[in-house]
Coordinates of C-alpha atoms and ligand atoms in Angstrom, one line a residue:
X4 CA 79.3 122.5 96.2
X5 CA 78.6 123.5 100.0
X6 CA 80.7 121.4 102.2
X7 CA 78.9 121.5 105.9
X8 CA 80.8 119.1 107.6
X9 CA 84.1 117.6 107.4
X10 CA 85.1 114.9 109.9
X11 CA 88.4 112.7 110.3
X12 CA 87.6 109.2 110.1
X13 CA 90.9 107.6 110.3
X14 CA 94.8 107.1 109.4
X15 CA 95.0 103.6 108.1
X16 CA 98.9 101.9 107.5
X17 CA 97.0 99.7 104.6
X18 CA 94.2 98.9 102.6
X19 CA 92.9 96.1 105.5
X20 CA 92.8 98.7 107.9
X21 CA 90.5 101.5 105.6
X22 CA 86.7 101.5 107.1
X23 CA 83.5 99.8 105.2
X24 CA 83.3 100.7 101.6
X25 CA 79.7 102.5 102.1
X26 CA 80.8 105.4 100.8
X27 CA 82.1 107.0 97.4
X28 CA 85.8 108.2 97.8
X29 CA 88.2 110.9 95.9
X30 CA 91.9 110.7 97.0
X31 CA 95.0 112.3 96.5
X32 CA 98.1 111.2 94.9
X33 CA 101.3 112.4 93.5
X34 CA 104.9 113.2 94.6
X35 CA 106.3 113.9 98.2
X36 CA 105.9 117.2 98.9
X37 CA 103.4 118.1 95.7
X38 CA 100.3 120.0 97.8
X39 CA 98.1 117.2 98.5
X40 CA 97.6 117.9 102.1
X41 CA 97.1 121.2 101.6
X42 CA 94.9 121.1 98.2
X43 CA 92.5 118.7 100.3
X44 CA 92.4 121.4 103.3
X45 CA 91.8 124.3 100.2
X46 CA 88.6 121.8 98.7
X47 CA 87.0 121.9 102.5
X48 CA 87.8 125.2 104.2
X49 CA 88.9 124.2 107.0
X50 CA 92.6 124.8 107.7
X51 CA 94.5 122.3 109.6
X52 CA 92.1 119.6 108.6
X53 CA 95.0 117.6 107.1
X54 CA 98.4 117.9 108.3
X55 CA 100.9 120.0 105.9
X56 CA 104.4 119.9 105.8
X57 CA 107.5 121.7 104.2
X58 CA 109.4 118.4 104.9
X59 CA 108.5 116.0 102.3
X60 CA 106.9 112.3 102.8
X61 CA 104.9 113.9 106.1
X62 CA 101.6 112.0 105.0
X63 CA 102.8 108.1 106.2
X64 CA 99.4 106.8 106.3
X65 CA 96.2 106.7 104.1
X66 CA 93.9 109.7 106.0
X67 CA 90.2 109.4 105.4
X68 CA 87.7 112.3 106.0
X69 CA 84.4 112.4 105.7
X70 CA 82.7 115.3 103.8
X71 CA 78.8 116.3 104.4
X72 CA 78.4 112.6 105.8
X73 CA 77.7 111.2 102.4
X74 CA 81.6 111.0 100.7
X75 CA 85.3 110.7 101.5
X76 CA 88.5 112.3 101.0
X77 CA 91.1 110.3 101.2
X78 CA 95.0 112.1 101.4
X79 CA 97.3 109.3 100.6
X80 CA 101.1 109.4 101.1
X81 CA 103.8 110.8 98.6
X82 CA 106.0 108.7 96.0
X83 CA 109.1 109.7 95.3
X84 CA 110.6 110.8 99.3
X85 CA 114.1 110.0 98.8
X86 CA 114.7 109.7 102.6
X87 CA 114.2 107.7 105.2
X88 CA 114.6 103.5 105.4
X89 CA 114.0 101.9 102.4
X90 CA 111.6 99.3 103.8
X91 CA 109.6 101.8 105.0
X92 CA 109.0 103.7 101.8
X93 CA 107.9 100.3 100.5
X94 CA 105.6 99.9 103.1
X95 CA 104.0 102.8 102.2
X96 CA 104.1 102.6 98.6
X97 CA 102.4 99.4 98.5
X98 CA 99.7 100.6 100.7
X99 CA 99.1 103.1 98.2
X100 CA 99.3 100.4 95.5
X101 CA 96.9 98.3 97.0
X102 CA 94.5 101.2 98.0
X103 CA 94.5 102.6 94.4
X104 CA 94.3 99.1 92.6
X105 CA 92.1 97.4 95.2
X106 CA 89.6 100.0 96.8
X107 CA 85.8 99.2 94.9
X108 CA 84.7 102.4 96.3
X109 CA 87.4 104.9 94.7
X110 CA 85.2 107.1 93.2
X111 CA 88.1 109.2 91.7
X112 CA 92.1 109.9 91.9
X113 CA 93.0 113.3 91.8
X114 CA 96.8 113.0 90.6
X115 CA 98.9 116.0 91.8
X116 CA 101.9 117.1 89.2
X117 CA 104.0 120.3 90.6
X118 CA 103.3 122.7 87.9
X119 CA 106.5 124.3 88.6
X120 CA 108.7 121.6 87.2
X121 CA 108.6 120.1 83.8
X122 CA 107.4 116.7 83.6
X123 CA 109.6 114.4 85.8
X124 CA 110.1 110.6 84.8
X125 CA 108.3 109.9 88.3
X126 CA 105.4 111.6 87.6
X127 CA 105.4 110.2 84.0
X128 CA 105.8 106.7 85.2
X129 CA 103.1 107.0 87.9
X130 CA 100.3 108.2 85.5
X131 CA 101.5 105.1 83.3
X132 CA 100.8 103.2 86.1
X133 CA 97.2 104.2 86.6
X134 CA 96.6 104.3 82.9
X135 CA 97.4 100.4 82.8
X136 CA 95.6 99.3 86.0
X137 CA 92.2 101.0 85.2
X138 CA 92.4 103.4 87.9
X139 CA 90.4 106.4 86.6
X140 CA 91.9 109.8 87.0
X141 CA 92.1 113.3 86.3
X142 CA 95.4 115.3 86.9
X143 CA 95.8 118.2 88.8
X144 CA 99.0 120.9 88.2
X145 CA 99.9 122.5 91.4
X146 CA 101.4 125.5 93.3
X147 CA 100.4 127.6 90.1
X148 CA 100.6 130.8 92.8
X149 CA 104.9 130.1 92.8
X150 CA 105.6 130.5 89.2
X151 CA 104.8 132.9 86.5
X152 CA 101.6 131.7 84.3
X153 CA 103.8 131.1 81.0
X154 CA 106.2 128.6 82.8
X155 CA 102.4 126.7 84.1
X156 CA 101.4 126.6 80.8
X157 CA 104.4 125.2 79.4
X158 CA 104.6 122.7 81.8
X159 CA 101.5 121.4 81.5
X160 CA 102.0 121.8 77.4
X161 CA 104.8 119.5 77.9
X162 CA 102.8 116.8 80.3
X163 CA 100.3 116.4 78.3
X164 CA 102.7 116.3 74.5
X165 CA 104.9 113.5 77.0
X166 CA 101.6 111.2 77.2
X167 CA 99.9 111.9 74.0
X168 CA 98.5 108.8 72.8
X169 CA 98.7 106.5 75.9
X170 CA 95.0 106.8 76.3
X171 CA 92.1 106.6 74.4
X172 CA 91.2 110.3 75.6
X173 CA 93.4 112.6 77.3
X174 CA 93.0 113.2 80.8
X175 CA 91.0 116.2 82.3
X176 CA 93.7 118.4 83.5
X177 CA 93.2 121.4 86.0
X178 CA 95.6 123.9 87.9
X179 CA 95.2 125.0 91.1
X180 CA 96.7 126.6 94.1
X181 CA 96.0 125.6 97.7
X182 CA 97.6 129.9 98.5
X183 CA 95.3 131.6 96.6
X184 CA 92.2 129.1 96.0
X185 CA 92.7 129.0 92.5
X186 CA 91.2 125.6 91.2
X187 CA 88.9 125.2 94.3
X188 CA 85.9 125.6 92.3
X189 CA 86.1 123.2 89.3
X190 CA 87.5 120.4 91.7
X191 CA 84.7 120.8 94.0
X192 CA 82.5 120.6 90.4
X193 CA 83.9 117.2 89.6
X194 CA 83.3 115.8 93.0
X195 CA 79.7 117.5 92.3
X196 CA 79.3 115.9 88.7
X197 CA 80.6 112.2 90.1
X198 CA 78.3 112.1 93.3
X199 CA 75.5 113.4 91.0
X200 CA 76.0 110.3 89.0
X201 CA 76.3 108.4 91.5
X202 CA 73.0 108.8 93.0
X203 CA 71.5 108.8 89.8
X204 CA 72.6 105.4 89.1
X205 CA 71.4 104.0 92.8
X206 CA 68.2 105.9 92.1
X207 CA 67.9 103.5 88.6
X208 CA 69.6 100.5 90.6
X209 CA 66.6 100.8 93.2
X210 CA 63.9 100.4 90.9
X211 CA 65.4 96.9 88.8
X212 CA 67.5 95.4 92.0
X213 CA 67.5 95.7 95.9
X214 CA 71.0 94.9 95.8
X215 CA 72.3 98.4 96.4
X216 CA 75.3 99.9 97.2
X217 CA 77.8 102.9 96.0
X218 CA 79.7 100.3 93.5
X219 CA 81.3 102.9 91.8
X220 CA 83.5 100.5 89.8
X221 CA 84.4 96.8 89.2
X222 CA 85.2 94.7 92.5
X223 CA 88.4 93.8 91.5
X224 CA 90.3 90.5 92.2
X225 CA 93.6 91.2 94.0
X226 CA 96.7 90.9 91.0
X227 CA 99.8 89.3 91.3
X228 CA 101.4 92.5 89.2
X229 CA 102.8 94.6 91.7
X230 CA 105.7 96.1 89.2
X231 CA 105.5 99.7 90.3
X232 CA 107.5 102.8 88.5
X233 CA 107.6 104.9 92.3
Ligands
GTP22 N1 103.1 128.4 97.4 C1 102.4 127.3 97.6 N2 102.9 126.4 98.5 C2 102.2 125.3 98.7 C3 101.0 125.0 98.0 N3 100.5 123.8 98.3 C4 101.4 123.3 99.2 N4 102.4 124.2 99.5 C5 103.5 124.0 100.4 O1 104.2 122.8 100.0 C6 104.7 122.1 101.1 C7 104.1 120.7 101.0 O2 102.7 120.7 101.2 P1 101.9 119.5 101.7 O3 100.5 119.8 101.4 O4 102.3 119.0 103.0 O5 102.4 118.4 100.6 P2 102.0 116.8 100.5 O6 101.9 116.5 99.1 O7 100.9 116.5 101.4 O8 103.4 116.2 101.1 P3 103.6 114.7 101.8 O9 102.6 114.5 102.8 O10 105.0 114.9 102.3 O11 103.6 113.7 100.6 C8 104.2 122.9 102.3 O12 105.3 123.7 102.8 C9 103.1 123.7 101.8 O13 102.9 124.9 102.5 C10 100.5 126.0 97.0 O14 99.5 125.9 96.4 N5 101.3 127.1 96.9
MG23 MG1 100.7 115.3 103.0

């Protein structure tokens, strides 16, 4: 996929504050500290497009870009930051809730694991967490330049043996590296394969309805359950 233009729409503290849904969006999740910002400025080429950080729970607010005027990236904030006031990590994490559970035009969650580390109960608990609200998702290990391929592959052995069986089909997993590009190419080619879809079912929607829009996935009615693991 050829991106041609990226432009940053906006930093919004909560789901209220995130611009129309007119347009299909990806967005990135995952621990403090775990590449996001850095993956998203890897996908579009253009450093310094989000702002990276060695200090972890830099991303406070949910950043929305606009790619080739027709989709969104959206680099949310990190779970997990053990610093900083606890209301305020609150805050955030139930922006990210609300965004993940609530958004009717999240396309996609790209869900960031360090492929470093073995699996952590955090990281565990979080893709539990999407699993059980419906939020579809593929995951995404990491850093892969920082450690020797064996330890990757055992890490990501050990992910996927700690959540055998909680779905119906195991998630799509790729590695990548935001250093060395590594990844770039098949995440681009999901984006690719779900915007295809996407205008293939507007294409079939124009013809039976004039009622379109990029529904991508059930409007959902705002839940009481807001029991998260992070
Ligand atoms: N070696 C290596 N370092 C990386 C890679 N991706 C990110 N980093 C480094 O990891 C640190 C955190 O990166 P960010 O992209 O800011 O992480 P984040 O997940 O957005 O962090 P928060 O916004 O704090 O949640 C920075 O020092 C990056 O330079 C990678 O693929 N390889
Ligand atoms: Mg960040």
């Amino acid at each position: 996929m050829n991106i041609s233009s990226a432009i940053f729409d906006c930093s919004a503290p909560d789901l209220a504050s995130c611009p129309d849904e007119s347009l299909p969006e990806f967005a990135f999740v995952g621990r403090s500290n775990v590449g996001k910002s850095s993956l998203l400025n890897a996908l579009v080429g253009e450093l310094g497009m989000a702002r990276v950080s060695a200090t972890p729970g830099f991303t406070k607010l949910i950043n929305i870009f606009t790619i080739n005027r027709c989709w969104r990236l959206v680099d949310l904030p990190g779970y997990g930051f053990a610093e900083g006031a606890r209301k305020h990590r609150e805050r955030f994490n139930q922006a990210v809730a609300e965004y993940l559970e609530h958004r009717t035009n999240l396309c996609l969650v790209f869900a960031l694991i360090d492929s470093g580390l073995p699996p952590q109960q955090i990281d565990l608990k979080f893709v539990e967490w999407l699993g059980r609200h419906a939020v579809p998702f593929v995951l995404v290990f990491t850093k892969t330049d920082k450690v020797a391929a064996a330890t990757v592959e055992a890490n990501v052995t050990d992910f996927t043996d700690s959540i055998a069986g909680w779905f119906e089909r195991s998630p799509v997993r790729f590695t990548c590296s935001a250093e060395t590009g590594q990844g770039r190419h098949e995440l681009l080619g999901v984006i690719d394969e779900q915007m295809t879809a996407i205008n293939v079912a507007s294409r079939r929607a124009l013809v039976h309805t004039e009622n379109l829009g990029p529904r991508v996935r059930e409007n959902r009615k705002p839940r009481p359950d807001l029991n998260r693991p992070w």
